[in-house]
Amino acid sequence: MSGDTTRRNSQSGGLENIREASDAVEKSTAAVTVEKVWERWRTAGAIVVLAVTSVLLYRIDGYLSIDSQVFGGITLLMLIYFLATLRSDVSME
């Protein structure tokens, strides 16, 4: 009885590995990019929040205040970091 269980587990494990390997080959660059962005949703959300905040600060003050400059600068730095790491992750896949 335990021999049947062992045989079934080893056979299904091998088939799963083959399916996973074939799925990895079939993914396009766009699919990998969307997957990586989805994995980093917190960073993308932070970039959007910072961008909206800097635009709102600019519109409320009516000029380019130090606050809107700081928020804009942080937004740009985070966006550059996000795109650089995303590009390296997609190229590694």
Coordinates of C-alpha atoms in Angstrom, one line a residue:
M1 CA 0.0 0.0 0.0
S2 CA 2.8 2.4 0.8
G3 CA 4.5 1.5 -2.4
D4 CA 1.5 2.7 -4.4
T5 CA 1.5 6.1 -2.6
T6 CA 5.3 6.5 -3.2
R7 CA 4.9 5.6 -6.9
R8 CA 2.0 8.1 -7.4
N9 CA 3.8 10.9 -5.7
S10 CA 6.9 10.5 -7.7
Q11 CA 5.1 10.3 -11.0
S12 CA 2.9 13.4 -10.4
G13 CA 5.9 15.3 -9.1
G14 CA 7.7 14.7 -12.3
L15 CA 4.8 15.8 -14.5
E16 CA 4.3 19.0 -12.5
N17 CA 8.0 19.9 -13.0
I18 CA 7.6 19.4 -16.8
R19 CA 4.5 21.6 -16.9
E20 CA 6.2 24.4 -14.9
A21 CA 9.2 24.3 -17.2
S22 CA 7.0 24.5 -20.3
D23 CA 5.0 27.3 -18.9
A24 CA 8.1 29.4 -18.2
V25 CA 9.2 29.0 -21.9
E26 CA 5.7 30.1 -23.2
K27 CA 5.6 33.5 -21.3
S28 CA 6.1 36.5 -23.4
T29 CA 8.1 39.6 -22.4
A30 CA 4.9 41.6 -21.9
A31 CA 3.5 38.9 -19.6
V32 CA 6.7 38.8 -17.5
T33 CA 6.6 42.6 -17.3
V34 CA 3.0 42.6 -16.1
E35 CA 3.8 39.9 -13.6
K36 CA 6.8 41.8 -12.2
V37 CA 4.8 45.0 -11.9
W38 CA 2.0 43.1 -10.1
E39 CA 4.6 41.7 -7.7
R40 CA 5.7 45.3 -7.0
W41 CA 2.3 46.9 -6.5
R42 CA 3.3 48.6 -3.3
T43 CA 6.2 50.5 -5.0
A44 CA 4.0 51.4 -8.0
G45 CA 1.3 52.6 -5.6
A46 CA 3.8 54.7 -3.7
I47 CA 5.0 56.3 -6.9
V48 CA 1.4 57.2 -7.9
V49 CA 0.6 58.6 -4.5
L50 CA 3.8 60.8 -4.5
A51 CA 3.1 62.0 -8.0
V52 CA -0.5 63.0 -7.1
T53 CA 0.7 64.7 -3.9
S54 CA 3.3 66.7 -5.8
V55 CA 0.8 67.9 -8.4
L56 CA -1.7 68.8 -5.8
L57 CA 0.9 70.7 -3.8
Y58 CA 1.8 72.6 -6.9
R59 CA -1.8 73.4 -7.7
I60 CA -2.7 74.5 -4.1
D61 CA 0.4 76.7 -3.7
G62 CA 0.1 78.1 -7.2
Y63 CA 3.9 78.0 -7.7
L64 CA 6.7 75.5 -7.5
S65 CA 7.2 75.5 -3.7
I66 CA 9.9 73.6 -1.9
D67 CA 7.4 71.0 -0.8
S68 CA 6.3 70.2 -4.3
Q69 CA 9.9 70.1 -5.5
V70 CA 10.8 67.6 -2.7
F71 CA 7.8 65.4 -3.5
G72 CA 8.5 65.6 -7.2
G73 CA 12.2 64.7 -6.7
I74 CA 11.4 61.7 -4.5
T75 CA 8.8 60.6 -7.1
L76 CA 11.4 60.8 -9.9
L77 CA 14.0 58.9 -7.9
M78 CA 11.6 56.1 -7.0
L79 CA 10.4 55.9 -10.7
I80 CA 14.0 55.6 -11.9
Y81 CA 14.7 52.9 -9.3
F82 CA 11.5 51.1 -10.2
L83 CA 12.2 51.1 -13.9
A84 CA 15.8 50.1 -13.5
T85 CA 15.1 47.1 -11.3
L86 CA 12.1 46.1 -13.4
R87 CA 14.2 46.1 -16.5
S88 CA 16.9 43.9 -14.9
D89 CA 14.2 41.5 -13.5
V90 CA 12.5 41.1 -16.9
S91 CA 15.8 40.6 -18.7
M92 CA 16.7 37.8 -16.2
E93 CA 13.5 35.9 -16.9

